[in-house]
Amino acid sequence: MEVNNTAFVSPAANAQYGFAQTSGFVERILEQLNFWSVALTLLLVAITYDQCSYKLQKHGIVGPAWKTPFIGPFLDSMRPDFRKYQAKWASGELSCVSVFHKFVVIASTRDMARKIFNSPAFVKPCVVDAAYKLLRPTNWVFLDGKEHVDYRKGLNGLFTRQALEVYLPGQEEVYNKYFKMFVDISQNEMGGEPRPFMPVFRELMCAVSCRTFVGHYMSEKVVKKIAHDFYLITAALELVNFPIILPLTKSWYGKKAADMTLDEFAKCAAKAKVRMAAGGDVTCIMDAWIKQMQDSARYRERIAKGEQVDASEKPPQLLRDFTDWEISQTIFTFLFASQDATSSASTWLFQLMADRPEWLDKVREENLRLRGGDRNAPFSMDLLESMVTTRAVVKETLRYRPPVIMVPYLVKKDYPVTPNFTAKKGQMIIPSVWPATHDPEAYPDPDSYDPERWISGNADEQVKNWLVFGTGPHYCLGQTYAQLNLMAMIGKASMFLDWEHFATDKSEDIEVFATIFPMDHCKLVFKDRPE
């Protein structure tokens, strides 16, 4: 019997047939794929990775269970809500958010904040990502360790008691001018009607700072432009912002404003070098710093020539020569540190004094008494240091409404913050100031404005809670200057001006814009005060 073997050939034995079957399957899969399905798949993978990464980083601390994919709370930054910051502080000793690529840890308690401030081995100030681009990565504030300490030593002499007294006439000159402007705005421009004075206070504080830092090397026109454009710099340095400088973004406008300001300060440095080399008197911080440089250079020249130089002739701090650009960057950091903070403090101070006339009367009485009844007597350090009540209202304003509520730091290397949580290198960690200044154990009834706690109370003893100017190796270099400046301002205003606050339902609400302001921007009317 003849058998037809071909009838029993297995399909699996035909390699060509198997390949055709597989190819057909792959072709059908590929036919079903298109750009959108691939893109969706990649997006889902990226979202999953983003969420898993966030979950792993937040392990051990409080934070949202999930984050908005990629951007996190970026949209909240368009209108920051102070109540959300308070909720964050209340949620735990450490909490977190994740914005774009940056994981942010927030420290709420006094002790945790102090621990971070005093951990230079693990952290360094960073402000925000855009700060390196605006302030420049070579800026001294970003130096670390011995480099930072040495640079800072060369600046300490600019803020001694003797140095601060030299700057007082320039500051008083600015106050005389702007107090007249306040009255002119209220009585002539506004016809006695109230207007928000916060923007005016910002210009005032910029003018005072520029006069203190660079004297008359800068024109009033440029000062006004810097005061106006500094808003753009502040907006670019908000805690939550787009991380890349793209045209027409906040960071882009801020960079342009910063470039302009740096260029102007560099021009001032060039002028100051010429004037100080010719033997000019020191009238501002830039003068004092450049004189130190030139004195140091002359001392080195004498030593190099083999002269026997008496030890008394050696400058207190030997400095190298700094370029105009280096001087500009440093002066810019002074303005950056002072502009928003003093604008905030002055706004609250005028509002608080108007709403509490009994304290304004006490300030006025003290300032007149210490001047022997002559309100035209000029500022002096002895005068300012004798002011008990004026100091108290300024200190309480800074405690009650601390201008800077958080200070961002960058983690340099893995940082075991607690036994259960380690902040990773590259993360941001932020010690908070507000909870420390509103701690009821240190300051009873902390949500009440009470300058008396600085006069007959023990508020001055609560040094661990006084984080208004930071602590540790990067504490604010100009803290004494800032407080004396505010005392001089409100003391002089009390004698020469009367002002009324037109409160709204937003007057006590807090707007967060780098620093904090009344939500309605402080509506006031000023009048001349007769002698």
Coordinates of C-alpha atoms in Angstrom, one line a residue:
M1 CA 0.0 0.0 0.0
E2 CA 1.4 3.3 -1.0
V3 CA 1.5 6.0 1.7
N4 CA 1.3 9.7 0.8
N5 CA 3.9 11.1 3.3
T6 CA 3.1 14.6 2.4
A7 CA -0.2 14.4 4.1
F8 CA 1.5 13.9 7.4
V9 CA 4.1 16.7 7.3
S10 CA 4.0 18.8 10.5
P11 CA 3.5 22.5 10.1
A12 CA 6.1 23.0 12.8
A13 CA 8.6 21.3 10.6
N14 CA 8.3 24.0 8.0
A15 CA 10.5 26.9 9.2
Q16 CA 9.3 29.2 6.6
Y17 CA 5.8 28.7 7.7
G18 CA 6.7 29.5 11.3
F19 CA 8.5 32.7 10.4
A20 CA 5.6 33.8 8.3
Q21 CA 3.3 33.3 11.2
T22 CA 5.6 35.3 13.6
S23 CA 6.1 38.1 11.1
G24 CA 2.5 38.5 10.6
F25 CA 1.9 38.9 14.3
V26 CA 4.6 41.5 14.6
E27 CA 3.3 43.3 11.5
R28 CA -0.2 43.5 13.0
I29 CA 1.3 44.9 16.3
L30 CA 3.3 47.5 14.4
E31 CA 0.3 48.4 12.3
Q32 CA -1.6 49.2 15.5
L33 CA 1.1 51.4 16.8
N34 CA 1.3 55.1 16.0
F35 CA 2.8 58.2 17.3
W36 CA 0.1 58.9 19.9
S37 CA 0.0 55.4 21.3
V38 CA 3.8 55.5 21.7
A39 CA 3.7 59.0 23.2
L40 CA 0.9 57.9 25.7
T41 CA 2.9 54.9 26.7
L42 CA 6.0 56.9 27.4
L43 CA 4.0 59.5 29.2
L44 CA 2.4 56.9 31.5
V45 CA 5.9 55.4 32.2
A46 CA 7.3 58.9 33.0
I47 CA 4.3 59.7 35.3
T48 CA 4.8 56.3 37.1
Y49 CA 8.5 57.0 37.5
D50 CA 7.8 60.6 38.8
Q51 CA 5.3 59.3 41.4
C52 CA 7.5 56.4 42.5
S53 CA 10.5 58.7 42.8
Y54 CA 8.5 61.1 44.9
K55 CA 7.2 58.3 47.1
L56 CA 10.7 57.0 47.8
Q57 CA 12.1 60.5 48.6
K58 CA 9.3 61.4 51.0
H59 CA 9.6 58.2 53.0
G60 CA 9.7 59.1 56.6
I61 CA 8.2 62.6 56.5
V62 CA 4.8 64.2 55.9
G63 CA 3.7 65.2 52.5
P64 CA 0.9 64.8 49.9
A65 CA 0.2 61.2 49.1
W66 CA 0.6 62.0 45.4
K67 CA 2.0 64.9 43.4
T68 CA 0.6 66.6 40.4
P69 CA 2.6 64.9 37.6
F70 CA 6.0 66.6 37.0
I71 CA 5.0 70.1 38.1
G72 CA 3.9 69.4 41.6
P73 CA 2.4 72.6 43.3
F74 CA 3.8 74.9 40.6
L75 CA 0.4 76.3 39.8
D76 CA -0.1 77.3 43.4
S77 CA 2.9 79.6 43.1
M78 CA 0.9 81.8 40.8
R79 CA -1.0 83.0 43.9
P80 CA 0.8 81.8 47.0
D81 CA -1.5 81.3 50.0
F82 CA 0.0 82.0 53.4
R83 CA -2.6 79.7 55.0
K84 CA -1.1 76.8 53.1
Y85 CA 2.3 77.6 54.5
Q86 CA 0.8 77.5 58.0
A87 CA -0.8 74.2 57.3
K88 CA 2.5 72.8 56.1
W89 CA 4.2 74.0 59.3
A90 CA 1.5 72.5 61.4
S91 CA 1.7 69.1 59.6
G92 CA 4.9 68.0 61.2
E93 CA 8.5 68.8 62.1
L94 CA 9.5 67.9 58.6
S95 CA 7.2 68.0 55.5
C96 CA 7.8 68.0 51.8
V97 CA 6.7 69.0 48.3
S98 CA 8.1 68.1 44.9
V99 CA 8.2 70.8 42.2
F100 CA 9.4 69.9 38.7
H101 CA 12.7 68.1 39.3
K102 CA 13.3 69.4 42.8
F103 CA 12.3 67.7 46.0
V104 CA 11.8 70.2 48.8
V105 CA 11.9 69.5 52.5
I106 CA 10.4 72.0 54.9
A107 CA 11.6 72.2 58.5
S108 CA 8.9 73.7 60.8
T109 CA 10.2 73.7 64.4
R110 CA 12.6 76.1 66.0
D111 CA 15.1 73.4 66.9
M112 CA 15.0 71.8 63.4
A113 CA 15.4 75.1 61.7
R114 CA 18.4 75.9 63.9
K115 CA 19.9 72.5 63.2
I116 CA 19.8 73.2 59.5
F117 CA 21.1 76.8 59.8
N118 CA 24.0 75.4 61.8
S119 CA 24.9 72.5 59.5
P120 CA 27.4 74.0 57.0
A121 CA 29.0 70.6 56.4
F122 CA 25.7 69.3 54.9
V123 CA 23.9 72.4 53.4
K124 CA 24.6 75.7 51.8
P125 CA 22.3 78.7 51.0
C126 CA 20.9 78.4 47.5
V127 CA 17.9 80.8 47.5
V128 CA 16.3 79.1 44.4
D129 CA 17.7 77.6 41.2
A130 CA 17.3 80.8 39.3
A131 CA 19.4 82.7 41.9
Y132 CA 22.7 81.3 40.4
K133 CA 21.7 82.7 37.1
L134 CA 20.6 86.1 38.4
L135 CA 23.2 86.7 41.1
R136 CA 25.9 84.8 39.2
P137 CA 27.4 81.5 40.3
T138 CA 30.7 83.3 41.2
N139 CA 28.9 85.4 43.8
W140 CA 30.4 85.3 47.3
V141 CA 27.1 84.2 48.9
F142 CA 27.4 80.9 47.1
L143 CA 31.0 80.3 48.5
D144 CA 31.4 77.6 51.1
G145 CA 33.6 76.7 54.0
K146 CA 36.8 78.6 54.4
E147 CA 36.3 80.6 51.2
H148 CA 33.1 82.0 52.5
V149 CA 34.5 82.7 56.0
D150 CA 37.5 84.6 54.5
Y151 CA 35.4 86.7 52.2
R152 CA 32.9 87.5 54.9
K153 CA 35.8 88.7 57.2
G154 CA 36.6 91.3 54.6
L155 CA 33.1 92.6 54.7
N156 CA 32.6 92.7 58.5
G157 CA 34.4 96.1 58.8
L158 CA 31.6 97.7 56.6
F159 CA 29.0 97.1 59.4
T160 CA 30.8 98.1 62.6
R161 CA 29.4 100.8 64.8
Q162 CA 31.9 103.3 63.5
A163 CA 31.1 102.5 59.9
L164 CA 27.3 102.6 60.4
E165 CA 27.5 106.1 61.8
V166 CA 29.2 107.3 58.7
Y167 CA 26.2 106.2 56.6
L168 CA 23.6 108.0 58.8
P169 CA 23.7 111.4 57.1
G170 CA 23.0 109.8 53.7
Q171 CA 20.1 107.9 55.1
E172 CA 18.6 111.0 56.7
E173 CA 18.9 112.9 53.5
V174 CA 16.8 110.2 51.7
Y175 CA 14.1 110.2 54.5
N176 CA 13.8 114.0 54.4
K177 CA 13.1 113.8 50.7
Y178 CA 10.7 110.9 50.7
F179 CA 8.6 112.1 53.7
K180 CA 7.9 115.2 51.7
M181 CA 6.9 113.0 48.8
F182 CA 4.5 111.0 51.0
V183 CA 2.6 114.2 51.9
D184 CA 2.7 115.4 48.3
I185 CA 1.2 112.1 47.1
S186 CA -1.5 112.1 49.7
Q187 CA -2.5 115.7 49.6
N188 CA -1.9 116.8 46.0
E189 CA -2.0 113.6 43.8
M190 CA -4.7 111.8 45.8
G191 CA -6.6 114.9 47.2
G192 CA -6.5 113.4 50.7
E193 CA -7.8 110.0 49.6
P194 CA -6.0 106.8 50.6
R195 CA -3.8 104.9 48.3
P196 CA -1.7 101.7 48.7
F197 CA 1.7 102.9 49.9
M198 CA 3.6 99.6 49.8
P199 CA 5.0 100.3 46.3
V200 CA 6.2 103.8 47.6
F201 CA 7.8 102.2 50.6
R202 CA 9.7 99.8 48.2
E203 CA 11.1 102.8 46.3
L204 CA 12.0 104.5 49.6
M205 CA 13.9 101.4 50.9
C206 CA 15.7 101.0 47.5
A207 CA 16.7 104.7 47.7
V208 CA 18.0 104.3 51.3
S209 CA 19.9 101.1 50.4
C210 CA 21.5 102.6 47.3
R211 CA 22.5 105.8 49.1
T212 CA 24.0 103.6 51.9
F213 CA 25.7 101.2 49.5
V214 CA 26.9 103.4 46.6
G215 CA 26.4 107.0 47.8
H216 CA 25.9 109.6 45.1
Y217 CA 27.6 107.6 42.4
M218 CA 24.2 106.6 41.2
S219 CA 21.6 109.0 39.8
E220 CA 18.1 109.3 41.2
K221 CA 16.7 108.2 37.8
V222 CA 18.7 105.0 38.0
V223 CA 17.6 104.4 41.6
K224 CA 14.0 104.7 40.6
K225 CA 14.5 102.3 37.7
I226 CA 16.1 99.7 40.0
A227 CA 13.4 100.1 42.6
H228 CA 10.7 99.5 39.9
D229 CA 12.5 96.6 38.2
F230 CA 13.4 94.9 41.4
Y231 CA 9.9 93.5 41.4
L232 CA 11.0 91.5 38.3
I233 CA 14.0 90.1 40.1
T234 CA 11.9 89.1 43.1
A235 CA 9.3 87.4 41.0
A236 CA 12.1 85.5 39.2
L237 CA 13.3 84.2 42.6
E238 CA 10.0 82.9 44.0
L239 CA 10.4 79.6 45.7
V240 CA 8.4 77.8 43.2
N241 CA 9.1 78.9 39.6
F242 CA 9.8 77.6 36.2
P243 CA 13.4 76.2 36.3
I244 CA 14.6 77.3 32.9
I245 CA 15.0 80.8 31.7
L246 CA 12.8 81.1 28.6
P247 CA 11.9 84.3 26.8
L248 CA 9.1 86.3 28.3
T249 CA 9.0 84.2 31.5
K250 CA 9.5 85.7 35.0
S251 CA 13.0 84.4 35.1
W252 CA 13.8 86.0 31.8
Y253 CA 12.5 89.5 32.9
G254 CA 14.3 89.0 36.2
K255 CA 17.6 88.2 34.5
K256 CA 17.3 91.4 32.4
A257 CA 16.7 93.5 35.5
A258 CA 19.6 91.9 37.3
D259 CA 21.9 92.5 34.4
M260 CA 21.0 96.2 34.4
T261 CA 21.5 96.5 38.1
L262 CA 24.8 94.8 38.1
D263 CA 26.0 97.0 35.2
E264 CA 25.0 100.1 37.2
F265 CA 26.8 99.0 40.3
A266 CA 29.9 98.2 38.3
K267 CA 29.9 101.8 37.0
C268 CA 29.6 103.0 40.6
A269 CA 32.6 100.9 41.6
A270 CA 34.8 102.4 38.8
K271 CA 33.8 106.0 40.0
A272 CA 34.4 105.1 43.6
K273 CA 37.9 103.8 42.9
V274 CA 38.9 107.0 41.2
R275 CA 37.5 109.2 44.0
M276 CA 38.9 107.2 46.9
A277 CA 42.4 107.1 45.2
A278 CA 42.2 110.9 45.1
G279 CA 41.7 111.0 48.9
G280 CA 37.9 111.4 49.0
D281 CA 35.9 111.0 52.2
V282 CA 34.1 107.7 53.0
T283 CA 30.3 108.3 52.7
C284 CA 29.0 104.9 51.8
I285 CA 29.7 101.1 52.0
M286 CA 31.4 101.0 48.6
D287 CA 33.7 103.8 49.6
A288 CA 34.7 102.0 52.8
W289 CA 35.3 98.7 51.1
I290 CA 37.4 100.2 48.3
K291 CA 39.4 102.3 50.8
Q292 CA 40.2 99.0 52.6
M293 CA 41.5 97.6 49.3
Q294 CA 43.6 100.6 48.5
D295 CA 45.0 100.8 52.0
S296 CA 45.9 97.1 51.8
A297 CA 47.6 97.6 48.4
R298 CA 49.7 100.5 49.7
Y299 CA 50.7 98.5 52.8
R300 CA 51.9 95.6 50.7
E301 CA 53.8 98.0 48.4
R302 CA 55.7 99.4 51.4
I303 CA 56.5 96.0 52.7
A304 CA 57.7 94.9 49.3
K305 CA 60.0 97.9 49.2
G306 CA 61.6 96.8 52.5
E307 CA 60.1 99.6 54.6
Q308 CA 59.8 99.1 58.3
V309 CA 56.1 99.6 58.8
D310 CA 54.7 100.1 62.3
A311 CA 52.1 97.5 63.4
S312 CA 49.6 100.3 64.0
E313 CA 49.8 101.2 60.3
K314 CA 48.7 97.8 59.2
P315 CA 45.1 97.7 58.0
P316 CA 42.7 95.8 60.3
Q317 CA 41.9 93.4 57.4
L318 CA 44.3 92.9 54.4
L319 CA 42.2 92.7 51.3
R320 CA 43.1 91.8 47.7
D321 CA 42.0 94.1 44.9
F322 CA 38.5 93.3 43.7
T323 CA 37.4 94.0 40.1
D324 CA 34.5 96.4 39.4
W325 CA 32.4 93.3 38.5
E326 CA 33.2 91.5 41.8
I327 CA 32.3 94.6 43.7
S328 CA 29.1 94.9 41.8
Q329 CA 28.1 91.4 42.5
T330 CA 28.7 91.8 46.2
I331 CA 26.8 95.1 46.4
F332 CA 24.0 93.5 44.5
T333 CA 23.7 90.8 47.2
F334 CA 23.4 93.6 49.8
L335 CA 20.5 95.0 47.9
F336 CA 19.0 91.6 47.4
A337 CA 19.2 90.9 51.1
S338 CA 17.8 94.3 52.1
Q339 CA 15.3 95.4 49.5
D340 CA 12.3 93.1 49.9
A341 CA 12.9 92.5 53.6
T342 CA 13.1 96.2 54.6
S343 CA 10.2 97.0 52.2
S344 CA 8.1 94.4 54.1
A345 CA 9.1 95.6 57.5
S346 CA 8.6 99.3 56.8
T347 CA 5.1 98.6 55.3
W348 CA 4.0 96.7 58.4
L349 CA 5.6 99.2 60.7
F350 CA 3.7 102.2 59.3
Q351 CA 0.4 100.1 59.3
L352 CA 0.9 98.9 62.9
M353 CA 1.8 102.3 64.2
A354 CA -1.3 103.9 62.6
D355 CA -3.5 101.1 64.0
R356 CA -1.9 101.5 67.5
P357 CA -1.6 105.2 68.1
E358 CA -0.7 104.7 71.7
W359 CA 2.6 103.2 70.6
L360 CA 3.2 105.8 67.9
D361 CA 2.7 108.5 70.6
K362 CA 5.3 106.8 72.8
V363 CA 7.8 106.6 69.9
R364 CA 7.2 110.3 69.1
E365 CA 7.7 111.3 72.7
E366 CA 10.9 109.3 73.0
N367 CA 12.4 110.8 69.8
L368 CA 11.6 114.3 70.8
R369 CA 12.9 113.9 74.4
L370 CA 16.2 112.3 73.3
R371 CA 16.7 115.2 70.9
G372 CA 16.1 117.8 73.6
G373 CA 12.8 118.8 71.9
D374 CA 14.6 119.7 68.6
R375 CA 13.1 117.4 66.0
N376 CA 15.7 118.7 63.5
A377 CA 18.6 117.2 65.5
P378 CA 20.4 114.8 63.2
F379 CA 20.8 111.1 63.6
S380 CA 23.7 109.7 65.6
M381 CA 24.5 106.2 66.9
D382 CA 24.3 107.5 70.5
L383 CA 20.8 108.7 69.8
L384 CA 19.6 105.5 68.1
E385 CA 21.2 103.3 70.7
S386 CA 19.3 105.2 73.5
M387 CA 15.9 104.5 72.0
V388 CA 14.1 101.9 74.2
T389 CA 10.6 102.2 72.9
T390 CA 11.5 102.8 69.3
R391 CA 13.7 99.7 69.4
A392 CA 10.8 97.7 71.0
V393 CA 8.3 98.5 68.3
V394 CA 10.8 97.6 65.6
K395 CA 11.8 94.3 67.2
E396 CA 8.1 93.4 67.8
T397 CA 7.3 94.2 64.2
L398 CA 10.0 91.9 63.0
R399 CA 8.8 89.2 65.4
Y400 CA 5.1 89.6 64.6
R401 CA 5.6 89.9 60.8
P402 CA 9.1 88.5 60.1
P403 CA 9.8 89.6 56.5
V404 CA 11.5 86.4 55.5
I405 CA 9.5 83.4 56.5
M406 CA 11.7 80.6 55.0
V407 CA 15.3 80.4 53.9
P408 CA 16.1 77.8 51.2
Y409 CA 19.3 75.7 51.5
L410 CA 20.8 73.1 49.1
V411 CA 21.8 69.7 50.5
K412 CA 25.6 69.3 49.6
K413 CA 25.8 65.6 50.6
D414 CA 23.4 63.1 52.1
Y415 CA 22.2 64.7 55.4
P416 CA 20.8 62.5 58.2
V417 CA 18.3 65.1 59.5
T418 CA 16.6 62.7 61.8
P419 CA 17.1 59.0 62.7
N420 CA 14.2 58.3 60.2
F421 CA 15.0 60.6 57.4
T422 CA 18.0 61.5 55.3
A423 CA 17.9 64.4 52.9
K424 CA 19.7 63.4 49.7
K425 CA 22.3 65.4 47.9
G426 CA 20.8 67.9 45.5
Q427 CA 17.5 68.2 47.4
M428 CA 16.4 71.6 48.8
I429 CA 15.8 71.9 52.6
I430 CA 14.1 75.0 54.0
P431 CA 14.3 76.1 57.7
S432 CA 11.2 78.1 58.6
V433 CA 11.3 81.4 60.6
W434 CA 7.6 82.1 61.3
P435 CA 6.9 79.2 63.7
A436 CA 9.9 80.2 65.9
T437 CA 8.8 83.8 66.2
H438 CA 5.3 82.7 67.0
D439 CA 6.2 80.1 69.6
P440 CA 3.9 80.7 72.6
E441 CA 6.5 79.3 75.0
A442 CA 9.0 82.0 74.0
Y443 CA 6.5 84.8 73.2
P444 CA 3.2 84.5 75.2
D445 CA 0.1 85.4 73.1
P446 CA 2.3 85.4 70.0
D447 CA -0.4 86.5 67.6
S448 CA -0.8 89.8 69.4
Y449 CA 1.4 92.8 68.7
D450 CA 2.9 93.8 72.0
P451 CA 6.2 95.8 72.1
E452 CA 6.1 95.8 75.8
R453 CA 7.5 92.3 75.8
W454 CA 10.8 93.9 74.7
I455 CA 10.8 96.5 77.4
S456 CA 9.6 94.9 80.6
G457 CA 9.3 91.3 79.4
N458 CA 11.9 88.7 78.6
A459 CA 11.6 88.6 74.8
D460 CA 15.3 89.6 74.5
E461 CA 16.2 86.4 76.3
Q462 CA 14.6 84.2 73.7
V463 CA 17.7 84.2 71.5
K464 CA 17.0 80.7 70.1
N465 CA 13.7 81.8 68.7
W466 CA 15.1 85.0 67.2
L467 CA 15.6 83.6 63.7
V468 CA 14.6 86.8 61.9
F469 CA 18.1 87.2 60.5
G470 CA 19.0 83.6 60.5
T471 CA 21.8 82.0 62.5
G472 CA 24.9 80.0 61.9
P473 CA 27.8 80.9 59.5
H474 CA 25.4 82.6 57.0
Y475 CA 23.5 84.8 59.4
C476 CA 22.6 88.2 57.9
L477 CA 25.7 90.4 57.9
G478 CA 23.6 93.6 58.0
Q479 CA 21.2 92.8 60.8
T480 CA 22.3 95.7 63.1
Y481 CA 22.1 98.1 60.1
A482 CA 18.6 96.9 59.2
Q483 CA 17.2 97.4 62.7
L484 CA 18.8 100.8 63.2
N485 CA 17.6 101.9 59.8
L486 CA 14.0 101.0 60.7
M487 CA 14.3 102.8 64.0
A488 CA 15.7 105.9 62.3
M489 CA 12.9 105.8 59.8
I490 CA 9.9 105.4 62.1
G491 CA 11.4 107.7 64.7
K492 CA 11.8 110.6 62.3
A493 CA 8.4 109.9 60.7
S494 CA 6.7 110.1 64.0
M495 CA 8.0 113.7 64.5
F496 CA 7.4 115.0 61.0
L497 CA 4.3 113.1 59.8
D498 CA 0.8 112.2 60.8
W499 CA -0.7 109.3 58.9
E500 CA -4.0 107.4 58.9
H501 CA -4.5 103.8 57.9
F502 CA -7.7 103.0 56.0
A503 CA -8.2 99.4 57.0
T504 CA -9.9 96.9 54.7
D505 CA -10.9 93.3 55.1
K506 CA -7.5 92.4 53.6
S507 CA -5.3 94.6 55.8
E508 CA -4.4 91.7 58.2
D509 CA -4.2 89.0 55.5
I510 CA -0.7 88.2 54.4
E511 CA 0.5 88.3 50.8
V512 CA 3.6 86.2 50.1
F513 CA 5.9 87.7 47.5
A514 CA 9.4 86.5 48.5
T515 CA 8.7 88.4 51.8
I516 CA 5.3 89.2 53.3
F517 CA 3.0 92.2 52.9
P518 CA -0.5 93.3 53.8
M519 CA -2.8 91.9 51.1
D520 CA -4.3 95.4 50.4
H521 CA -0.7 96.9 50.3
C522 CA -1.4 99.3 53.2
K523 CA -3.8 102.1 52.3
L524 CA -2.6 105.3 54.0
V525 CA -3.0 109.1 54.0
F526 CA -0.1 111.3 55.1
K527 CA -0.1 114.9 56.4
D528 CA 2.7 117.2 57.6
R529 CA 2.9 117.3 61.4
P530 CA 3.2 120.9 62.7
E531 CA 6.0 121.6 65.2

